[in-house]
Short mmCIF file of C-alpha atoms and ligand atoms in Angstrom, two decimals:
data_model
loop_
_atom_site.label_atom_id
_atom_site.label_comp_id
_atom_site.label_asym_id
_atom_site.label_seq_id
_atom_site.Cartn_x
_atom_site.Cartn_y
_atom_site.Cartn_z
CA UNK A 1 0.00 0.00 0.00
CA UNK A 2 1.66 3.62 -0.90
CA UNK A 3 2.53 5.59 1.81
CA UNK A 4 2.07 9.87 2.21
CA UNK A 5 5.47 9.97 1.77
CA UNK A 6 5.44 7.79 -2.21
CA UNK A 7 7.52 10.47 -4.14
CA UNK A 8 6.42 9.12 -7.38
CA UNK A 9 2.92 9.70 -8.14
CA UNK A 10 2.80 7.62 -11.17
CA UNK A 11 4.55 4.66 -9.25
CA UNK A 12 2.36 5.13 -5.97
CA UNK A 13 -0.50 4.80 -7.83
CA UNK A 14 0.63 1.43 -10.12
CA UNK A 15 1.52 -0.24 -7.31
CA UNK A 16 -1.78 0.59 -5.27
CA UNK A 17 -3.65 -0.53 -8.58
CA UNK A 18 -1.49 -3.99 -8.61
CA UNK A 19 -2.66 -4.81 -5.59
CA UNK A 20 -6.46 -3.56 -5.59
CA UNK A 21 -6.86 -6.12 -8.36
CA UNK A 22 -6.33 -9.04 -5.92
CA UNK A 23 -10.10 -8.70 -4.76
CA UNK A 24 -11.89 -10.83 -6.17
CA UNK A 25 -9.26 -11.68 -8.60
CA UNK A 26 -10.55 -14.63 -10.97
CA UNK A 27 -8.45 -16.99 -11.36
CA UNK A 28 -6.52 -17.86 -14.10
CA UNK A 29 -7.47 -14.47 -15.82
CA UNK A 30 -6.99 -10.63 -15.47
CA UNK A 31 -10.62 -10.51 -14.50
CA UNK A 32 -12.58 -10.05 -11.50
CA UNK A 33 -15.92 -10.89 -9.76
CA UNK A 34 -16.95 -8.40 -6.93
CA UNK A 35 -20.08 -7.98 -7.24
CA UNK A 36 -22.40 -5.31 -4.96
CA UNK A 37 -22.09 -5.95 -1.34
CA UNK A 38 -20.30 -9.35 -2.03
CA UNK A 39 -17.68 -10.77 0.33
CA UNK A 40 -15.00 -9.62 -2.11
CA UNK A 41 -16.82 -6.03 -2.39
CA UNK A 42 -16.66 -6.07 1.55
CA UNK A 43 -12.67 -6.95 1.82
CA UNK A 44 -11.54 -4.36 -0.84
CA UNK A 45 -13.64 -1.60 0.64
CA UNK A 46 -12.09 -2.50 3.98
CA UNK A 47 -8.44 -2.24 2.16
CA UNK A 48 -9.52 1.50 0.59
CA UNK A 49 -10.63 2.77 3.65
CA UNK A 50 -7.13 1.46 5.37
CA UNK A 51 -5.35 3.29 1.97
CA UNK A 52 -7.31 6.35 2.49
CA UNK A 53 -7.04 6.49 6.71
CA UNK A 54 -2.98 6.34 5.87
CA UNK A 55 -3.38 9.40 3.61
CA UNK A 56 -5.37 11.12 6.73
CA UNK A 57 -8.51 11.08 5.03
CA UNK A 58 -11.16 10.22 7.80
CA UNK A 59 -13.74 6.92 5.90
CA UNK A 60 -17.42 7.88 6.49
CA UNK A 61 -19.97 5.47 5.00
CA UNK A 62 -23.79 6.22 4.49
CA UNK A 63 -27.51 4.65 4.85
CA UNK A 64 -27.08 2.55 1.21
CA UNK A 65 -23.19 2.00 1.82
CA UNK A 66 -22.05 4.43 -0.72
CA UNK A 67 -18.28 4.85 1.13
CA UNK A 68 -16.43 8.24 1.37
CA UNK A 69 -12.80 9.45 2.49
CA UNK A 70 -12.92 12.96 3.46
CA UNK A 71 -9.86 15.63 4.22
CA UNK A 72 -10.92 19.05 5.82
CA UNK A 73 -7.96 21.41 4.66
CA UNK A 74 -10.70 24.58 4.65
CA UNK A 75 -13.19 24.54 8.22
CA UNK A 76 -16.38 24.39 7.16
CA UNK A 77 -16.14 24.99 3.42
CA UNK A 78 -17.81 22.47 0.83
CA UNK A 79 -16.10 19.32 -0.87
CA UNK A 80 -14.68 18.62 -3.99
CA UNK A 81 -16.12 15.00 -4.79
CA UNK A 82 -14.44 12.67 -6.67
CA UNK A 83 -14.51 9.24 -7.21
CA UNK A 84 -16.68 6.05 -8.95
CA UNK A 85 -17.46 2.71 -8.10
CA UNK A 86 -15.35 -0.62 -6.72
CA UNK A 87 -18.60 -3.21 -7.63
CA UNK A 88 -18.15 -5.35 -10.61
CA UNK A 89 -20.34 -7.25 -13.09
CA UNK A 90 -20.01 -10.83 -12.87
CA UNK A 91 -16.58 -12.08 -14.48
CA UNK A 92 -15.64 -8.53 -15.39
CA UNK A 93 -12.99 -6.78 -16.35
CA UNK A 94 -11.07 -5.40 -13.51
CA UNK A 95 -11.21 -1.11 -14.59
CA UNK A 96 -14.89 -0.68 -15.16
CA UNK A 97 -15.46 1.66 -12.09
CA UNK A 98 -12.52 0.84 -10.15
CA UNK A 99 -9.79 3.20 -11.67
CA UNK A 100 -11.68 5.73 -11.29
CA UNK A 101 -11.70 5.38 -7.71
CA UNK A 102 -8.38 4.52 -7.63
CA UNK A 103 -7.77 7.27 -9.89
CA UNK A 104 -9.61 9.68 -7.84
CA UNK A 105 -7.57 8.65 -4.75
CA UNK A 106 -4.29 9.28 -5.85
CA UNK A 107 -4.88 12.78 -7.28
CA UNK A 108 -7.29 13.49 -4.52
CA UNK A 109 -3.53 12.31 -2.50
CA UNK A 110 -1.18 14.23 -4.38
CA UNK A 111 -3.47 17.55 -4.32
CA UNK A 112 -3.91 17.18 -0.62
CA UNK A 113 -0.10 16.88 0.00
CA UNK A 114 -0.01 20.51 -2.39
CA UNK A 115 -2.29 21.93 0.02
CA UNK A 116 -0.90 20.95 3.39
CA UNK A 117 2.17 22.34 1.97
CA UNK A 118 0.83 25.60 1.03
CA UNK A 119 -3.06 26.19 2.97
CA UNK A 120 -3.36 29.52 1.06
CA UNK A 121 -4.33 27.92 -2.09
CA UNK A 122 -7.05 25.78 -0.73
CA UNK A 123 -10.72 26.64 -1.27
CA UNK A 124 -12.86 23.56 -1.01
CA UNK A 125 -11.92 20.58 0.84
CA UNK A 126 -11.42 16.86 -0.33
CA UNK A 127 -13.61 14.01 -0.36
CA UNK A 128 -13.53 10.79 -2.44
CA UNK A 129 -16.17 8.40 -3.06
CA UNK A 130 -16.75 4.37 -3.64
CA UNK A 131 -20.18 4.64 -4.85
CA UNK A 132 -22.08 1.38 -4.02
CA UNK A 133 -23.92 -0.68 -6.56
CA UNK A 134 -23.02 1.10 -10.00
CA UNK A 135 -23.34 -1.80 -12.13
CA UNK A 136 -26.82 -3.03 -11.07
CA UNK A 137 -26.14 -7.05 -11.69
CA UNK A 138 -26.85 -8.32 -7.79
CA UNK A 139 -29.25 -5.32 -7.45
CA UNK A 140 -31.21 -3.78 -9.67
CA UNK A 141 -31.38 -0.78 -10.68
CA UNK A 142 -27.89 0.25 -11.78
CA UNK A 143 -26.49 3.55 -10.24
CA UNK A 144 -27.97 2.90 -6.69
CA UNK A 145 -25.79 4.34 -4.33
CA UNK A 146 -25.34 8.00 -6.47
CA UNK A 147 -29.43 7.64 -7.39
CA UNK A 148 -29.94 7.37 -3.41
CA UNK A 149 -27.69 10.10 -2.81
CA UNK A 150 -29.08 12.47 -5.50
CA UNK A 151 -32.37 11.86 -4.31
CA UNK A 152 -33.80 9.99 -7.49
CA UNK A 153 -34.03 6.85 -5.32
CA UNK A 154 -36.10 6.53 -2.47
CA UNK A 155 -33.47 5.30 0.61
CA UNK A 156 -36.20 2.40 1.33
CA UNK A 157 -36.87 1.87 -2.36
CA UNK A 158 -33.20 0.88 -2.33
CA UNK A 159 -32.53 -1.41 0.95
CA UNK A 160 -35.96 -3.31 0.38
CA UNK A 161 -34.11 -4.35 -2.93
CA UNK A 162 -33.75 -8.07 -3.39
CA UNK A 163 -30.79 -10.41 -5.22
CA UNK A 164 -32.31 -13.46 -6.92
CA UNK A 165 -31.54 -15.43 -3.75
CA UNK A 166 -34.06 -13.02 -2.05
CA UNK A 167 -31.12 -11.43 0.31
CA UNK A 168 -31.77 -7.71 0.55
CA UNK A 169 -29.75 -4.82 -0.16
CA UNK A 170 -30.10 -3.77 3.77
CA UNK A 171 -29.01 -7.16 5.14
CA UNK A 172 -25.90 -7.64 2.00
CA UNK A 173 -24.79 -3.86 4.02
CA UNK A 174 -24.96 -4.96 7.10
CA UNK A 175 -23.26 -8.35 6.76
CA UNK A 176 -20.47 -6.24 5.67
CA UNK A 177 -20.65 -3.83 8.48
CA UNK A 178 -20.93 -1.29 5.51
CA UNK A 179 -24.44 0.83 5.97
CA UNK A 180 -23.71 3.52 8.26
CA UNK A 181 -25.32 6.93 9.23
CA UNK A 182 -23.27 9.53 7.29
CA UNK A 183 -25.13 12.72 5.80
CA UNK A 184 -25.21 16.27 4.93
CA UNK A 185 -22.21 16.35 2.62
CA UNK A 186 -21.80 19.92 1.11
CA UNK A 187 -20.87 19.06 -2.45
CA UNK A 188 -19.25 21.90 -4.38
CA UNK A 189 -18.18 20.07 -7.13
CA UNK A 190 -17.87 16.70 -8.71
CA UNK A 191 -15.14 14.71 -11.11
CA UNK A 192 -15.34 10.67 -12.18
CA UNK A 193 -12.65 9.60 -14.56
CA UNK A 194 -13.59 5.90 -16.27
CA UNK A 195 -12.51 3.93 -18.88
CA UNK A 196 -14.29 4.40 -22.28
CA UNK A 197 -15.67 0.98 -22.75
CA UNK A 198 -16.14 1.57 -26.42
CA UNK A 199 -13.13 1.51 -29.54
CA UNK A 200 -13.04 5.31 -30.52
CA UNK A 201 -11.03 6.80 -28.80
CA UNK A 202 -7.96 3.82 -29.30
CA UNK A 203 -9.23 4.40 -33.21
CA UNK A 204 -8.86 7.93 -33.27
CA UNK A 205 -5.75 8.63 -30.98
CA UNK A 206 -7.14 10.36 -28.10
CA UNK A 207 -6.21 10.00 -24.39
CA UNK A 208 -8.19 11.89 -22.05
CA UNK A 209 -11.85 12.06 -23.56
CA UNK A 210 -13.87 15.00 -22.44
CA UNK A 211 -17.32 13.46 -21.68
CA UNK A 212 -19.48 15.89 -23.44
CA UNK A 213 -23.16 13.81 -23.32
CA UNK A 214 -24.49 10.87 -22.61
CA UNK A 215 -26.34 8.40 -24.61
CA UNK A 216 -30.21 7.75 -23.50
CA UNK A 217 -31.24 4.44 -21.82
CA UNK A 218 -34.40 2.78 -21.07
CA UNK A 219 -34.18 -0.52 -19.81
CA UNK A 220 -37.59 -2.90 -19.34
CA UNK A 221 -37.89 -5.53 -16.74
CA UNK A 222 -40.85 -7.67 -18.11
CA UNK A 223 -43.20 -10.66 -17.18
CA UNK A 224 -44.49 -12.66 -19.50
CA UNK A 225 -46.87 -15.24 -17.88
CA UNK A 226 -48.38 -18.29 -19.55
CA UNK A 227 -49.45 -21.90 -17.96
CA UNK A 228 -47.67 -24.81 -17.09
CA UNK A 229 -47.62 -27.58 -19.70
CA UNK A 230 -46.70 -31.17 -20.64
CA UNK A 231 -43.78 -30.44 -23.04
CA UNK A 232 -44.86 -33.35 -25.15
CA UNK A 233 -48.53 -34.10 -24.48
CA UNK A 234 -50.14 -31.10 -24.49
CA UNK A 235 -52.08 -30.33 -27.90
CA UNK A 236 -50.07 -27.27 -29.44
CA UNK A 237 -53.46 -25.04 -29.65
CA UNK A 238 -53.58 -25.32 -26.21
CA UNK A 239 -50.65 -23.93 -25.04
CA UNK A 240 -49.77 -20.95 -23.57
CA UNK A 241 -45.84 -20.62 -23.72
CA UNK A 242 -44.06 -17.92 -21.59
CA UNK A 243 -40.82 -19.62 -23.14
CA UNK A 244 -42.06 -18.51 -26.82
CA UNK A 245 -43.36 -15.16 -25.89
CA UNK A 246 -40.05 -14.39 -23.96
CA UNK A 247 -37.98 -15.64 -27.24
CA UNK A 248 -39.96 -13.27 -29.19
CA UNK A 249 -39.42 -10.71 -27.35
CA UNK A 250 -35.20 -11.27 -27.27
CA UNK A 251 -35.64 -11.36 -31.07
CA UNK A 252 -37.89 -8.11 -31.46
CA UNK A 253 -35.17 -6.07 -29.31
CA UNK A 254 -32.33 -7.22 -31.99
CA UNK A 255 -34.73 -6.71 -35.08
CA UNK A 256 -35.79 -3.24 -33.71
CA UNK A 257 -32.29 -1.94 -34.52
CA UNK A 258 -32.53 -2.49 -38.10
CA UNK A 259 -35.53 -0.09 -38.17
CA UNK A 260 -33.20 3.21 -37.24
CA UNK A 261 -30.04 3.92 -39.17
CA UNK A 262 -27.10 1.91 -38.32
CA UNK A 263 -25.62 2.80 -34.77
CA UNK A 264 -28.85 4.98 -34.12
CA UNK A 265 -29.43 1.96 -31.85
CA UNK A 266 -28.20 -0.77 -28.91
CA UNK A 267 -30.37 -3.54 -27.71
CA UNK A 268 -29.66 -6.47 -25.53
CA UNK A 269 -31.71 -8.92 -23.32
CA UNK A 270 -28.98 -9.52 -20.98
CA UNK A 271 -30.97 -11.60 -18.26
CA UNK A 272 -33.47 -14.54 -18.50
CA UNK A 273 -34.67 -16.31 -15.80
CA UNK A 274 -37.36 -18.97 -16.64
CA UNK A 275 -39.58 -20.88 -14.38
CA UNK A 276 -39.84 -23.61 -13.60
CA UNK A 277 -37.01 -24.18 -16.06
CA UNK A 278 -37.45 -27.83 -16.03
CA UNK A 279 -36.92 -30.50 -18.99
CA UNK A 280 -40.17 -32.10 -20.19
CA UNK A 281 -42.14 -28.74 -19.02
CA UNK A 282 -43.96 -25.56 -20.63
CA UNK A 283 -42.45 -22.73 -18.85
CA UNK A 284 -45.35 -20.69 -17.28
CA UNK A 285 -43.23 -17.78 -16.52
CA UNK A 286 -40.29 -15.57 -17.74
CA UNK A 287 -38.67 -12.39 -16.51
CA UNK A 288 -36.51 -10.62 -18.67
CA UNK A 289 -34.49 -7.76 -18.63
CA UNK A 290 -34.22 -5.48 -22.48
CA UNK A 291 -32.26 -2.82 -22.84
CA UNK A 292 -32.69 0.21 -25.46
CA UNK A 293 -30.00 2.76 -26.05
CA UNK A 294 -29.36 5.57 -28.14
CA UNK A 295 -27.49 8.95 -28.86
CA UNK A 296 -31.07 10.53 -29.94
CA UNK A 297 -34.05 10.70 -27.52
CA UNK A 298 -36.11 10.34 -30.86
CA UNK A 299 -34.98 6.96 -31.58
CA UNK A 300 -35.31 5.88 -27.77
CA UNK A 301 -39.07 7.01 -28.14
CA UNK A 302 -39.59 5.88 -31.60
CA UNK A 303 -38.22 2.02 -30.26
CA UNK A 304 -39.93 2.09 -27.30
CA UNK A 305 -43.25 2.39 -29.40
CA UNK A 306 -42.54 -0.13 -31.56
CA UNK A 307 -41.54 -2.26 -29.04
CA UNK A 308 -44.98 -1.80 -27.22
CA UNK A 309 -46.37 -3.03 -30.47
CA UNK A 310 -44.77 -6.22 -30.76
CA UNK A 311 -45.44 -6.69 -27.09
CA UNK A 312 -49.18 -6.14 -27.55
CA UNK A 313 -49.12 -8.81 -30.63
CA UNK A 314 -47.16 -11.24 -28.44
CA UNK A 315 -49.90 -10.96 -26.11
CA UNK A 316 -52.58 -11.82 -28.50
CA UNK A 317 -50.60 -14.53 -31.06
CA UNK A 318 -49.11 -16.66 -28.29
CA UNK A 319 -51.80 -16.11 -25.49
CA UNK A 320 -49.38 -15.00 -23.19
CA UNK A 321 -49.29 -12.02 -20.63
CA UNK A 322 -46.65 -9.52 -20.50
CA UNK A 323 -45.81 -7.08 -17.71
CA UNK A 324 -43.65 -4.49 -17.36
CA UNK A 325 -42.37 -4.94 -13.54
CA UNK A 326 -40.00 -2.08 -13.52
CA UNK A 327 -38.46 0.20 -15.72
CA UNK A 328 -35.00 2.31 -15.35
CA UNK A 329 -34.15 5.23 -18.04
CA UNK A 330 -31.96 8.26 -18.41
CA UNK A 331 -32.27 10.87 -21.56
CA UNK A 332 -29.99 11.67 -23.93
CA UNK A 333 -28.56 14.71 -21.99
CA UNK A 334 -24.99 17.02 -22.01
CA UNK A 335 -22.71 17.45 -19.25
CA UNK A 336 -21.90 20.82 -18.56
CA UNK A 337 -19.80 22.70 -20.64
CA UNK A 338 -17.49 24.69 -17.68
CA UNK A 339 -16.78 21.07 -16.49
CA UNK A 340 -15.52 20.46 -20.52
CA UNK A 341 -13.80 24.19 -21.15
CA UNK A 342 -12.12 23.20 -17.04
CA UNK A 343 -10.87 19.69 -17.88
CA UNK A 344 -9.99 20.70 -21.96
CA UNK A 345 -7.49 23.60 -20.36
CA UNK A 346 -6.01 20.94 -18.22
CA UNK A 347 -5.83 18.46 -21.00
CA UNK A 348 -4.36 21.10 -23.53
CA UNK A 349 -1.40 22.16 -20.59
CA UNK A 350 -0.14 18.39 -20.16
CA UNK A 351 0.33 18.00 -23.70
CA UNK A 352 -2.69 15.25 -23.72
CA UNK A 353 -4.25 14.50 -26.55
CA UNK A 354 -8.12 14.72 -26.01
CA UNK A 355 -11.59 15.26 -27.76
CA UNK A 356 -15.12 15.12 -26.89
CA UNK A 357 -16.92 11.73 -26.71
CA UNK A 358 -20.16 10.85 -25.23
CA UNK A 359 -20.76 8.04 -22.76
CA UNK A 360 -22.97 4.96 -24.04
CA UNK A 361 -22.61 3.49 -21.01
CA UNK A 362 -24.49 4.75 -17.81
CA UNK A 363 -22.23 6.31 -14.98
CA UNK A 364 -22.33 7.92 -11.12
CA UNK A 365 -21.45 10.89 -13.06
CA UNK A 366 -24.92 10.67 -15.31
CA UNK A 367 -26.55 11.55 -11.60
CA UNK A 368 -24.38 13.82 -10.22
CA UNK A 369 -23.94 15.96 -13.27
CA UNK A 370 -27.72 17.25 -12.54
CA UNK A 371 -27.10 18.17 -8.96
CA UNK A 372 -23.85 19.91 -8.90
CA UNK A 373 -20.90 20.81 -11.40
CA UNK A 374 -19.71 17.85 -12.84
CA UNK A 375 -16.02 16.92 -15.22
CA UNK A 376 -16.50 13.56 -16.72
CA UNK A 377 -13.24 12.03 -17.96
CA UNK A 378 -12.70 8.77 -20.05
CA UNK A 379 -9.23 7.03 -21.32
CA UNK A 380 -8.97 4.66 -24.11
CA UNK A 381 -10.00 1.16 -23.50
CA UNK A 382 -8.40 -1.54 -25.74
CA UNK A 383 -10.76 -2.94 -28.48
CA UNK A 384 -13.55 -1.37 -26.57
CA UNK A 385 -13.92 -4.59 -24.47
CA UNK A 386 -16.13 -4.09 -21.36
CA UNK A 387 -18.23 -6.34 -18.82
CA UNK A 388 -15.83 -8.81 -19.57
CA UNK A 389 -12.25 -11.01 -17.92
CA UNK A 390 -10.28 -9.32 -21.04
CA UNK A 391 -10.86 -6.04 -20.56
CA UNK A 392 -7.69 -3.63 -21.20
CA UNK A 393 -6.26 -0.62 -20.65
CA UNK A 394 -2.38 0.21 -20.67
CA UNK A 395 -0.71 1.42 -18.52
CA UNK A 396 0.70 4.80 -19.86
CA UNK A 397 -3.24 5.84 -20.16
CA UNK A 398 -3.94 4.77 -16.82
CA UNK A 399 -1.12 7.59 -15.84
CA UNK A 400 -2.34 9.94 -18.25
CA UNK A 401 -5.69 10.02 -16.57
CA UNK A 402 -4.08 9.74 -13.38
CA UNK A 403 -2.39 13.15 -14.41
CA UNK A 404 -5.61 14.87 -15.78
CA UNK A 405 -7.68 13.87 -12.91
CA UNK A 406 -5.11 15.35 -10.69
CA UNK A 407 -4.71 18.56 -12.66
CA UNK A 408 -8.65 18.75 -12.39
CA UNK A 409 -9.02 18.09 -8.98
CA UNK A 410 -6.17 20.66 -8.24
CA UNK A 411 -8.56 22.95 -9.88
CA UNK A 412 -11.28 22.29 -8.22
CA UNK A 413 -9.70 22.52 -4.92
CA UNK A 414 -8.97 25.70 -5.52
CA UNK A 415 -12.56 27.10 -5.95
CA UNK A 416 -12.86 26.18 -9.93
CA UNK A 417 -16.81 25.51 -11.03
CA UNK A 418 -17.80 25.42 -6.87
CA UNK A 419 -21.31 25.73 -5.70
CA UNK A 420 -22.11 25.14 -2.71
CA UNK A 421 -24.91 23.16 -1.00
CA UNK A 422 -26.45 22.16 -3.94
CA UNK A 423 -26.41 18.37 -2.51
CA UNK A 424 -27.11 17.20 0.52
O1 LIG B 501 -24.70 1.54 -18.37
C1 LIG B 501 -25.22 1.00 -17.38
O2 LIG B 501 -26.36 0.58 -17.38
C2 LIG B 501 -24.46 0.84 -16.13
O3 LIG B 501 -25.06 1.52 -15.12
N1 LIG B 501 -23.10 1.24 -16.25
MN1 LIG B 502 -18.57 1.56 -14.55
MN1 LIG B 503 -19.97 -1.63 -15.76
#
């Protein structure tokens, strides 16, 4: 674990990120498996909070576990937040989320060494964050603990939540010793630096992307309900197959993207669960989970109608009945521009080469950015391969955004974009 006294920044923070990767570590890969409020989750978070208390930052956690390191340089005055999230997707990659807290730690480090050095340049003070539940694969919905803290999420919405095992969100905490009482935070601002997850910015030669929008999501959780059945014996007129009407529906999402021009459109069904899944039966009941997403609210409106239509004719052709249990969306909206025009200057003074990109991918930031000023960073990842054991990114980008992050958090720190009290 680096020590305050790690004179190499770059160095400090390689080593720290060698050794974060051992939790949950699967074997025999790069990969990892930590996901939300897992035992793995609950041993790294206790190593960050031991890396932050050595760099005098004092570990707070609050009421949905969302885990925060905070430095008071400034009495009183509001924070500069910065961090993302340490939960995985099951055998994931081992950056999605995790360098940018990592990330966020070191600068949030280096700036706070600046600033004990010379107090006169201090403005805000210096918190970091481990948001809990970003990925939304134990839990659902994604974004929890930044939804909870932004207020979108009701706090008993969010503990009442259940895994497929039927262990809630509130008891996964407490198992962990990880839901605490922590609140009133005076955010000033707020910076999350991530890896891109997509192949552009490798293709195109850019380093530090400047997160300028992201792309709209709406995902469906349905229910389609039909009756139990003899596989073989019962008469084919008489069935009522939740199996078929769930197939139809995996199909529709994949068809739906040829109706918009290519790229206009992403669809997946990433999660099935039949019941009662058995051989020689007619499954009487499927929950699915489909995901829409797009750069253009029109299209996310345009394929969420047509995809009420082919649910409707499901309904009626294969006697089934679908549901929509819950629903999670975002629009198609920009990040701020002073955050962009902040972390561009920054960019543009270490010689980095950068651009604008939007995020397809939801991200803490896509909350915070509508409570308080918010810089959204990305570096390249390699072959845009995400949610998976392979996923890359080398090293020398890792210390590039290591450097912006800094060089934006320095900023930050003192006074740049601040508001204060706009969360709670
Ligand atoms: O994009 C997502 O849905 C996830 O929250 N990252
Ligand atoms: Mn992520
Ligand atoms: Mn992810």
């Amino acid at each position: 674990m680096s020590t305050p006294s790690s004179s190499d920044p770059a160095a400090a923070f390689l080593a720290d990120w060698a050794e974060h990767t051992r939790f949950g570590a699967v074997e025999g890969t790069n990969g990892v498996e930590r996901q939300a409020a897992s035992e793995a989750d609950g041993e790294q978070r206790k190593w960050f909070a031991a890396l932050l208390e050595s760099h005098g930052f004092t570990v707070h956690r609050d009421a949905i576990g969302n885990q925060f390191g905070l430095l008071e340089l400034v009495p009183g005055a509001p924070y500069v937040l910065t961090g993302s999230h340490m939960d995985s997707q099951p055998t994931a990659g081992r950056f999605d989320g995790a360098y940018g807290v990592m990330a966020s730690a070191h600068a949030c480090f280096r700036v706070a060494d600046e600033l004990r050095a010379d107090p006169s340049r201090a403005r805000c003070n210096l918190a970091i964050v481990n948001w809990f539940n970003e990925e939304g694969s134990r839990f659902k919905p994604s974004m929890m603990g930044s939804s909870v803290f932004t207020g979108k999420l009701p706090l008993a919405d969010a503990l009442a939540t259940r895994d497929p095992r039927g262990v809630s969100v509130e008891s996964a905490l407490d198992a962990l010793g990880e839901r605490g009482d922590f609140a009133g935070l005076d955010v000033a601002s707020y910076a999350e630096i991530h890896v891109q997850q997509g192949r552009s910015m490798e293709e195109e030669g850019v380093t530090i992307g400047l997160v300028n929008a992201t792309w709209a999501a709406h995902k469906f959780e349905f229910r389609v309900r039909g009756a139990q059945a003899h596989s073989g014996a019962t008469a084919m007129p008489d069935r009522r197959d939740a199996m078929l009407g769930a197939a139809r529906l995996v199909v529709a999402a994949r068809e739906l993207v040829d109706e918009f021009e290519p790229g206009a459109l992403h669809t997946a069904c990433g999660e099935l669960n039949a019941y009662p899944n058995s051989p020689v039966v007619v499954a009487s009941e499927v929950q699915l989970l489909l995901d829409l997403r797009s750069p253009s609210a029109e299209v996310i409106r345009a394929a969420h109608a047509s995809l009420m239509s082919t649910v409707e004719r499901v309904q009626r052709e294969d006697r089934v009945d679908i549901e929509i249990v819950a629903e999670h969306s975002w629009d198609q909206n920009p990040y701020p521009e002073a955050g962009l025009e902040l972390a561009r200057e920054v960019a543009a003074e270490l010689g980095l080469p950068h651009d604008r990109v939007m995020t397809v991918a939801g991200h803490d930031s896509t909350n915070m950015k509508d409570a308080v000023p918010t810089v959204m960073l990305f570096v390249p990842s390699v072959d845009g391969i995400s949610h998976n054991l392979d996923e890359f990114t080398r090293d020398e980008d890792l210390v590039a955004g290591l450097q912006q992050m800094t060089g934006v958090v320095r900023r930050l720190a003192a006074g740049a974009l601040a508001a204060s009290g706009a969360t709670a």
